Coordinates of C-alpha atoms and ligand atoms in Angstrom, one line a residue:
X1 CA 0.0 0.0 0.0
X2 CA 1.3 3.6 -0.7
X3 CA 1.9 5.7 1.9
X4 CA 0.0 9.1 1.5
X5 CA 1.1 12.5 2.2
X6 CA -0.5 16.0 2.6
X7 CA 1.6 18.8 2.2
X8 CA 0.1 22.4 3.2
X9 CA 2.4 24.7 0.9
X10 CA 2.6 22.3 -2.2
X11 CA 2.8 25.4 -4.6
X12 CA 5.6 27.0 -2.9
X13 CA 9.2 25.9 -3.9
X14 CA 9.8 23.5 -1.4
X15 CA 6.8 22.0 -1.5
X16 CA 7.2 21.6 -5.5
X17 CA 10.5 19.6 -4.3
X18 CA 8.9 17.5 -1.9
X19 CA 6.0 16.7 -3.6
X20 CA 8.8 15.1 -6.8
X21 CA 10.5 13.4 -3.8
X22 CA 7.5 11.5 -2.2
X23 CA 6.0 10.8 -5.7
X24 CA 9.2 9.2 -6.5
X25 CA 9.0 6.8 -3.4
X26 CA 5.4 6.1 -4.1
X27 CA 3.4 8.4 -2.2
X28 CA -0.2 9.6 -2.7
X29 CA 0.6 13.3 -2.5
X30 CA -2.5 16.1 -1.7
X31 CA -2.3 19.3 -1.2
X32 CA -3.6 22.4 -0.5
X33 CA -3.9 25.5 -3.3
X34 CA -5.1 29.0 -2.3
X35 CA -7.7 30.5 -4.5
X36 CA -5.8 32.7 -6.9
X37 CA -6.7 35.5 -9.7
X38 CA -3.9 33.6 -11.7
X39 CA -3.1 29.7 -11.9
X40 CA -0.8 30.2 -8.7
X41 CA 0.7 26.3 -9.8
X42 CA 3.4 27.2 -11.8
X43 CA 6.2 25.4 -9.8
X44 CA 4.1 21.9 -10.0
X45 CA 2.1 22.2 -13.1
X46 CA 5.2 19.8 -14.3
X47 CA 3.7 17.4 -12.0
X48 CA 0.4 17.9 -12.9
X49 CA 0.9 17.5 -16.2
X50 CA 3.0 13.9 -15.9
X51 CA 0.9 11.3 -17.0
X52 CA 2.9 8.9 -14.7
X53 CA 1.4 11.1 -11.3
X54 CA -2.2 10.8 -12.9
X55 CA -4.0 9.4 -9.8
X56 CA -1.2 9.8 -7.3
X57 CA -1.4 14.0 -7.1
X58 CA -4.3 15.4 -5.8
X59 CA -4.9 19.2 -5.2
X60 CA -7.9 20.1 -2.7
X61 CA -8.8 24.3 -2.3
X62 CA -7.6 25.3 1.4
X63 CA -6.0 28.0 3.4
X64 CA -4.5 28.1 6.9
X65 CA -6.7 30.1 8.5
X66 CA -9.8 28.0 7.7
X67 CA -10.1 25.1 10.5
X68 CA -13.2 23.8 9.3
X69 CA -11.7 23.1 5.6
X70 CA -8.3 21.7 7.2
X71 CA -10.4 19.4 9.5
X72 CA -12.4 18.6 6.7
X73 CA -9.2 17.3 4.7
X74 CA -7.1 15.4 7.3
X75 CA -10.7 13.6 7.8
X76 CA -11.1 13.0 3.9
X77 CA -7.4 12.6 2.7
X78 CA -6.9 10.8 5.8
X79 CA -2.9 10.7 5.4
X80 CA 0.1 8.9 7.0
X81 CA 2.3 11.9 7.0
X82 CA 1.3 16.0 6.9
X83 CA 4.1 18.2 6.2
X84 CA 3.2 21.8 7.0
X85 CA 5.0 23.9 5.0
X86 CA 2.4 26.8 4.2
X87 CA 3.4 30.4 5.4
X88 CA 3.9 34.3 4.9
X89 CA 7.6 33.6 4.7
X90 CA 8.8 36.4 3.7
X91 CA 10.6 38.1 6.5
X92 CA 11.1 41.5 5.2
X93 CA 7.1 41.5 4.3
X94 CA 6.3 40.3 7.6
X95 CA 7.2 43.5 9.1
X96 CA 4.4 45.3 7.2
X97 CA 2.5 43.0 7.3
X98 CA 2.6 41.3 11.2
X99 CA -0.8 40.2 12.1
X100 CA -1.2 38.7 8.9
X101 CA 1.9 36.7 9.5
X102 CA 0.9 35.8 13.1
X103 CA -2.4 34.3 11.8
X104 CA -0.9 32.1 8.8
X105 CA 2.6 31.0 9.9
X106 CA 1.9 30.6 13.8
X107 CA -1.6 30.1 14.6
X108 CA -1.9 28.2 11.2
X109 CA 0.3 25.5 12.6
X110 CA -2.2 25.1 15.2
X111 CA -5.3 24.8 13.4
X112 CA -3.7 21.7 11.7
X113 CA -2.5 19.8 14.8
X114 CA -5.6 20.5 16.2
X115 CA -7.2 18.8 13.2
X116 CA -4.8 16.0 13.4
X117 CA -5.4 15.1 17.0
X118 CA -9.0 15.2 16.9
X119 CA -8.8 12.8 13.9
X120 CA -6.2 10.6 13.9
X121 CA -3.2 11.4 16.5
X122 CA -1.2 9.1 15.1
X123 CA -0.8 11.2 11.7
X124 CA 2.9 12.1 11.1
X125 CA 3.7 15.6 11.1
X126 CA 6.6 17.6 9.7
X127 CA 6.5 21.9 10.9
X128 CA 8.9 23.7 8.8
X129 CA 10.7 25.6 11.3
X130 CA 13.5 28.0 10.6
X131 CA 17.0 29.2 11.2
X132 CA 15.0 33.2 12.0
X133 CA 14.8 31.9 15.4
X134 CA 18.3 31.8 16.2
X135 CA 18.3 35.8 15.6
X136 CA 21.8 35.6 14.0
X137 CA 23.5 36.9 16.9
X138 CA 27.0 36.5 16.1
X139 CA 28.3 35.4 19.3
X140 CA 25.7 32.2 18.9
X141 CA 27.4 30.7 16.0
X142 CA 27.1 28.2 14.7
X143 CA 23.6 27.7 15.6
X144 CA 22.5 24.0 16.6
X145 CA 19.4 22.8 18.3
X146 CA 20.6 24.1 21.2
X147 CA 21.4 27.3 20.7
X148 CA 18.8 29.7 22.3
X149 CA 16.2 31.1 20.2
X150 CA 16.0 34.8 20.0
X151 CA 13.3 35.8 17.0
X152 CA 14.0 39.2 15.2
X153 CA 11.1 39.6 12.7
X154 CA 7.2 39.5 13.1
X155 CA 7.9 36.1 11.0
X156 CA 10.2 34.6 13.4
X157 CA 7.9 35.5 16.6
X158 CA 5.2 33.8 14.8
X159 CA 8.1 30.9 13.8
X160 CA 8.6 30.4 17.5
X161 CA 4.6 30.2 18.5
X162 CA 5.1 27.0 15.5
X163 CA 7.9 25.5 16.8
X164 CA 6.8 25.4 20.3
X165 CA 3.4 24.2 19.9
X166 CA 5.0 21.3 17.7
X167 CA 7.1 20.3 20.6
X168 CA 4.2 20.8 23.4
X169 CA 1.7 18.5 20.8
X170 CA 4.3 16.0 20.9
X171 CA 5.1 15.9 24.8
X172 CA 1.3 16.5 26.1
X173 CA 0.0 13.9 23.3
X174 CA 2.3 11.4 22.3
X175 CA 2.2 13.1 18.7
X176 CA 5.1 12.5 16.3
X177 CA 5.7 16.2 15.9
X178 CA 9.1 17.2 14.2
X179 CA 10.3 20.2 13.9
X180 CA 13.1 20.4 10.9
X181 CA 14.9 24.0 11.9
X182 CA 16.2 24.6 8.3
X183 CA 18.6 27.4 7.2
X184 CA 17.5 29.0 3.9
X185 CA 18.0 27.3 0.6
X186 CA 16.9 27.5 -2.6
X187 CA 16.5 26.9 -6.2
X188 CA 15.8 27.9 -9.5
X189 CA 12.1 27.9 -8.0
X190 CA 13.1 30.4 -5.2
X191 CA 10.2 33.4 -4.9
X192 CA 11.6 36.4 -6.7
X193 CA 11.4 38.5 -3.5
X194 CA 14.2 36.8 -1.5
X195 CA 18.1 37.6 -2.7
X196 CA 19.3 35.2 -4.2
X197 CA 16.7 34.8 -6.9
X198 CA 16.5 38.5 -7.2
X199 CA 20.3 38.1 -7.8
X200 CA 20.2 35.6 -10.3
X201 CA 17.0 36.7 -12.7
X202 CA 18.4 40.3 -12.2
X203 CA 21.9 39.3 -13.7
X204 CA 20.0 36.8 -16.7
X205 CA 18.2 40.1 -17.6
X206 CA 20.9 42.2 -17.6
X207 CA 23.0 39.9 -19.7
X208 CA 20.0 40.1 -22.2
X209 CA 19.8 44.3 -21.8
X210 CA 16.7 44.6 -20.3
X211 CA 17.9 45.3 -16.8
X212 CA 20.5 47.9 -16.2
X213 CA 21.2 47.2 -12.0
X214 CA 20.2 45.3 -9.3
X215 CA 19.5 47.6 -6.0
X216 CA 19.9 45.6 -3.2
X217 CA 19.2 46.2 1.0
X218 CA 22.1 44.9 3.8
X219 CA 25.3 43.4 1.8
X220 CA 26.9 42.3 5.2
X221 CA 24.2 39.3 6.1
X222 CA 25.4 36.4 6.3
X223 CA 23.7 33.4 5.4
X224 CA 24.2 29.4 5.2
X225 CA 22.5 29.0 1.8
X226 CA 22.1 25.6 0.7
X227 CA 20.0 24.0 -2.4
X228 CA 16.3 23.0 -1.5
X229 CA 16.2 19.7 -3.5
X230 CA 18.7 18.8 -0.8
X231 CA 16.4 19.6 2.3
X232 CA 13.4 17.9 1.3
X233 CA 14.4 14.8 1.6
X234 CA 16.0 15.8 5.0
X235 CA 12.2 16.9 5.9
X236 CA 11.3 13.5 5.0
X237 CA 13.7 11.7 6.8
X238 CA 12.9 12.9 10.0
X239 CA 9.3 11.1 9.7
X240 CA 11.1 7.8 9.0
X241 CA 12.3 7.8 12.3
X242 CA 11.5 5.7 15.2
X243 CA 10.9 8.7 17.3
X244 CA 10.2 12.1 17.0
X245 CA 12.6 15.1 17.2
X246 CA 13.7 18.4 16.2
X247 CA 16.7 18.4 13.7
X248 CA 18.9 21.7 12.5
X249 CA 19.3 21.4 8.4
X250 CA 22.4 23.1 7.2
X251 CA 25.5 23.3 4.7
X252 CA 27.7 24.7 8.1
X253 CA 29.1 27.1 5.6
X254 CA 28.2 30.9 5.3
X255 CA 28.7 33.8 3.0
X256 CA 27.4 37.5 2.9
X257 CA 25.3 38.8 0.5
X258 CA 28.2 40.4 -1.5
X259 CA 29.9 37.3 -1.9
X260 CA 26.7 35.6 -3.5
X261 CA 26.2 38.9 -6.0
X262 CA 30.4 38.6 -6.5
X263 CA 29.9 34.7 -7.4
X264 CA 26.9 34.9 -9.8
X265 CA 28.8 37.7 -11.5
X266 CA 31.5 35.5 -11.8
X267 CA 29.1 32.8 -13.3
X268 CA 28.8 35.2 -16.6
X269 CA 32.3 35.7 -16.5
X270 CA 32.3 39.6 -14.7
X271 CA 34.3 40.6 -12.1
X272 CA 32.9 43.4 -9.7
X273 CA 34.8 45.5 -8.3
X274 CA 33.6 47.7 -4.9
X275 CA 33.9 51.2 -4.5
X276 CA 32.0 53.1 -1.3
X277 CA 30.9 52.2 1.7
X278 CA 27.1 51.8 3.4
X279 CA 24.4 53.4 1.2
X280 CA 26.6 54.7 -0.7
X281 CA 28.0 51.2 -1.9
X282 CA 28.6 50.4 -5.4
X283 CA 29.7 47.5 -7.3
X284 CA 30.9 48.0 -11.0
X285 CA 32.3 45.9 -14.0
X286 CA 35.9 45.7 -13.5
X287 CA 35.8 45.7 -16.9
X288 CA 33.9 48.3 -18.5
X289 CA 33.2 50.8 -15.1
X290 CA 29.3 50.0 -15.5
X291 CA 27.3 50.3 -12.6
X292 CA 25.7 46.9 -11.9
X293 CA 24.7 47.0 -8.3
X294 CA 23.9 49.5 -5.5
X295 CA 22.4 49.8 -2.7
X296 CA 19.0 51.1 -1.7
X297 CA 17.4 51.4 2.1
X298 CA 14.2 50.7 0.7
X299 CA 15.2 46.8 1.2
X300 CA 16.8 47.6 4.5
X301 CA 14.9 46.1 7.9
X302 CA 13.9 47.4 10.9
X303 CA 15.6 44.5 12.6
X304 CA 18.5 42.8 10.6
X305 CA 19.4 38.8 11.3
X306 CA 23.5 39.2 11.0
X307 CA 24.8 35.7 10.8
X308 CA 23.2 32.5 10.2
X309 CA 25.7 29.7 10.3
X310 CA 24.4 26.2 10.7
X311 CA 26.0 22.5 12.7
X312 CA 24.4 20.0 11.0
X313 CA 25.7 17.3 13.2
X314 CA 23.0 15.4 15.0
X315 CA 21.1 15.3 11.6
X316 CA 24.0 13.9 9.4
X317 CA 24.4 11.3 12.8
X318 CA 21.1 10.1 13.2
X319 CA 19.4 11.1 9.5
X320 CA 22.0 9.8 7.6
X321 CA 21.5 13.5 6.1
X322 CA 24.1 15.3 4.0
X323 CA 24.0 18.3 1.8
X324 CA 25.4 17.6 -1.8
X325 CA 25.1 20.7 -3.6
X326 CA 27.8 23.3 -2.9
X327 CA 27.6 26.8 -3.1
X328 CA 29.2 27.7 -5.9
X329 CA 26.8 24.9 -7.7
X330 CA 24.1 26.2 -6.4
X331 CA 24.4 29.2 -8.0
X332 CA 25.1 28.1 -11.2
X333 CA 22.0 25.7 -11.2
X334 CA 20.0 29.2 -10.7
X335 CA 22.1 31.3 -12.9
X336 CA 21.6 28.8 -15.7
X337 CA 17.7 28.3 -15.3
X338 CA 17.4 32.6 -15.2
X339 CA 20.1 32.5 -18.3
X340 CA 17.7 30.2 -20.4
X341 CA 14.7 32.0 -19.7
X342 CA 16.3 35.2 -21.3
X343 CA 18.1 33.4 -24.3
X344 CA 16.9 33.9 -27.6
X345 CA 14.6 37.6 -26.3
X346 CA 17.8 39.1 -26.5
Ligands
NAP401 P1 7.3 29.6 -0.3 O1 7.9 29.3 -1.6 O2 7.1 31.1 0.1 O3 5.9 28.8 -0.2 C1 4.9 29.1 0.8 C2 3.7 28.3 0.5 O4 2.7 28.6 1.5 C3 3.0 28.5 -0.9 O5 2.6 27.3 -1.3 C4 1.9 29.4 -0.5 O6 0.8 29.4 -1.3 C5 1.5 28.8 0.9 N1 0.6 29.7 1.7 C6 0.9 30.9 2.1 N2 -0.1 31.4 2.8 C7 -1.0 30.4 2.9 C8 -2.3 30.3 3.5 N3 -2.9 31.3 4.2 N4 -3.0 29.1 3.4 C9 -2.4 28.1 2.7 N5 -1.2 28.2 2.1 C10 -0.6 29.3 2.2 O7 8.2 29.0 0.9 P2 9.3 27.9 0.8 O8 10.6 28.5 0.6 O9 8.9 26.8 0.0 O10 9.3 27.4 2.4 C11 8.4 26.4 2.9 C12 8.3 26.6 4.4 O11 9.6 26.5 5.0 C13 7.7 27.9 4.8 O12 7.0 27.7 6.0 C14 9.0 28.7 5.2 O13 8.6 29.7 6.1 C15 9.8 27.6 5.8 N6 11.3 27.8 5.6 C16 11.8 28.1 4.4 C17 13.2 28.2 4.4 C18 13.9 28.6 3.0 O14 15.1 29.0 3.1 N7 13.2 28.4 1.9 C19 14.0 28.1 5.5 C20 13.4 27.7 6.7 C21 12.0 27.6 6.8 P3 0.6 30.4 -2.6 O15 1.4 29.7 -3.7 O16 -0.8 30.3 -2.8 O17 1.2 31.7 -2.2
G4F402 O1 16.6 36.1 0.9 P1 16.1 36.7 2.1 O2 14.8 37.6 2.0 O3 15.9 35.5 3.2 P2 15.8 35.5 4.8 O4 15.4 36.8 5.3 O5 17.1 35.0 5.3 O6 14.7 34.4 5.0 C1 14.6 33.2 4.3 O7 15.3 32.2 5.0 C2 14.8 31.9 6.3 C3 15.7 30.8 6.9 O8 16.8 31.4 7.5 C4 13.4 31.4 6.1 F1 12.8 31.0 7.3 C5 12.5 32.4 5.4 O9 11.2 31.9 5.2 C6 13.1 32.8 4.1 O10 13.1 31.7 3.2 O11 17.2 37.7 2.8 C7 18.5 37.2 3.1 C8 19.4 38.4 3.5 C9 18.8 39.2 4.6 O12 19.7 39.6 5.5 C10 18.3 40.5 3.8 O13 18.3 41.7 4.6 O14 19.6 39.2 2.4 C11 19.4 40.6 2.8 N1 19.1 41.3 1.6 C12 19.8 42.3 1.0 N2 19.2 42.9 0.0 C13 17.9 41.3 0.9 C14 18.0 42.2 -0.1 N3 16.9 40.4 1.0 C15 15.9 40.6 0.1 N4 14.8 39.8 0.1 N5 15.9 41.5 -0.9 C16 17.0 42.4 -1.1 O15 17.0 43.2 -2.0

């Protein structure tokens, strides 16, 4: 018998990820979609499409801040395994946009473990917790699962209200609750608003003259970027477990933001050179003297997350888990997806 799977989030990127990973293992896959003006299934109309997935891929209309429809869905899809991956996860938009935020990515959380242990509290389930909890402090690095939590963004308060209420489901309940505490990655499916994506489609268009600059907030932060493909299956692993627990998912590598814009430069074969300092930082074409990035404090936050640096260890120990795409790799698998969208409109 297939095991079967409900993912809230299927239409984001990792849940476009996931969903390849669990159909390739045999899974029943549902998910939730949000109503949208526009298809809104871009990232797994691939998968809808696939003749192979025809009556293995189900999509049911939902939202996180409907209990009755969630309810209604763990009742009618009743799966082995939920992965709750739906939020506002943006964190720069969670600052305008807090009690929003509260509502979908904490209280959300609770709407569907309430569901799940008034139906069937032996359901599986995955929360997609975060590396925003650490705060980036730098003096915590690297962060582990034991590192205190200490939210900086209307995201990561409503992060923590997730995290917690997985763990206290688990221990009041019996529940296998996991939390996976993941440091950012991405892909070629990455949402345009976060950097790296921005940096990679910015450079494809400016290779293909219709983009003259990217303008860009804090070029300090440092992040421990990895490739998502990679931390889905780390998601899954933690519900193959005998027991439940909280894992950190990480490359335990980190790089600031200038570094990633210097590397996908590099990619197209351009080396920047820095002049200024602050706002008034500028990054040119060694080359030619062309402007190609500055800086604008339009994309700067009221509270800045400094360094994330992840220690993997207790998942590569008891997961089995390891990161395989590199940096440098991982850029060049975006670079070349932006590139290829451009080619030819040039
Ligand atoms: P994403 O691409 O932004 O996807 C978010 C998903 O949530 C989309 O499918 C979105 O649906 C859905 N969603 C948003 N609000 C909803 C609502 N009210 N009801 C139902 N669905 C809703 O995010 P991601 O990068 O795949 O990340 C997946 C999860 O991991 C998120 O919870 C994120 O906070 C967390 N996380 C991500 C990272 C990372 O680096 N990527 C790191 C740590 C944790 P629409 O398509 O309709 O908008
Ligand atoms: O790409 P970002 O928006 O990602 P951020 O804030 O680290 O959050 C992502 O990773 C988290 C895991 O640690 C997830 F929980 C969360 O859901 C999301 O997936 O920003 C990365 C860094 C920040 O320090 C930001 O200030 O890049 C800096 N930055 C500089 N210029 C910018 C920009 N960020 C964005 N989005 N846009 C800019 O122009």
């Amino acid at each position: 018998m297939s095991k079967v799977a409900f993912i809230t989030g299927i239409t984001g990127q990792d849940g476009s990820y996931l969903s390849e990973l669990l159909l390739s293992k045999d899974y029943e896959v549902h998910g939730i979609i949000r109503r949208h003006s526009t298809s809104g299934t871009e990232k797994i109309d691939h998968i809808l499409d696939d003749r192979r997935f025809s009556g293995k891929f189900f999509l049911h209309y939902g939202d996180l801040t409907d209990s009755n429809n969630l309810t209604a869905l763990i009742r009618k899809i009743s799966p082995d395994e939920v992965y709750s991956l739906a939020a506002q996860s943006n964190v720069g938009t969670s600052f305008e946009i807090p009690e929003y935020t509260a509502e979908v990515t904490g209280v959300g959380t609770v709407r569907l473990l309430e569901a799940i242990r008034q139906i069937n509290p032996k359901i599986k389930f995955y929360q997609a917790s975060t590396s925003e909890l650490f705060g980036g402090l730098p003096e915590t690095a690297p962060q582990s699962e034991t590192t205190p939590f200490h939210p900086r963004s209307p995201y990561a308060v409503a992060k923590l209200y997730s995290y917690w209420i997985t763990v206290n489901y688990r221990e009041s309940y019996g529940m296998f609750t996991c939390n996976g505490i993941l440091f950012n990655h991405e892909s070629p499916r990455r949402g345009t608003d976060f950097v790296t994506r921005k940096i990679t489609l910015a450079i494809a268009k400016i290779m293909a003259g219709k983009q003259e600059k990217i303008s860009l907030g804090n070029l300090n932060a440092k992040r421990d970027w990895g490739f998502a493909g990679d931390y889905v299956e780390g998601m899954w692993r933690m519900l193959q477990q005998d027991k439940p627990d909280d894992y950190v998912l990480a490359t335990g590598e980190t790089h600031t933001v200038r570094e990633f814009v210097e590397a996908a430069f590099n990619e197209v074969d351009i080396k920047i050179e820095w002049k200024g300092t602050g706002v008034d930082e500028k990054g040119y074409c060694a080359k030619t003297g062309k402007l190609l990035v500055d800086v604008d404090p339009k994309f700067f936050r009221p509270a800045e997350v400094d360094l994330l640096l992840g220690d993997p260890t207790k998942a590569e120990k008891n997961l089995g888990w390891r990161r395989k795409v590199s940096f440098k790799e991982l850029i060049k698998i975006m670079l070349d997806s932006d590139m290829a969208k451009y080619k030819g409109e040039i």
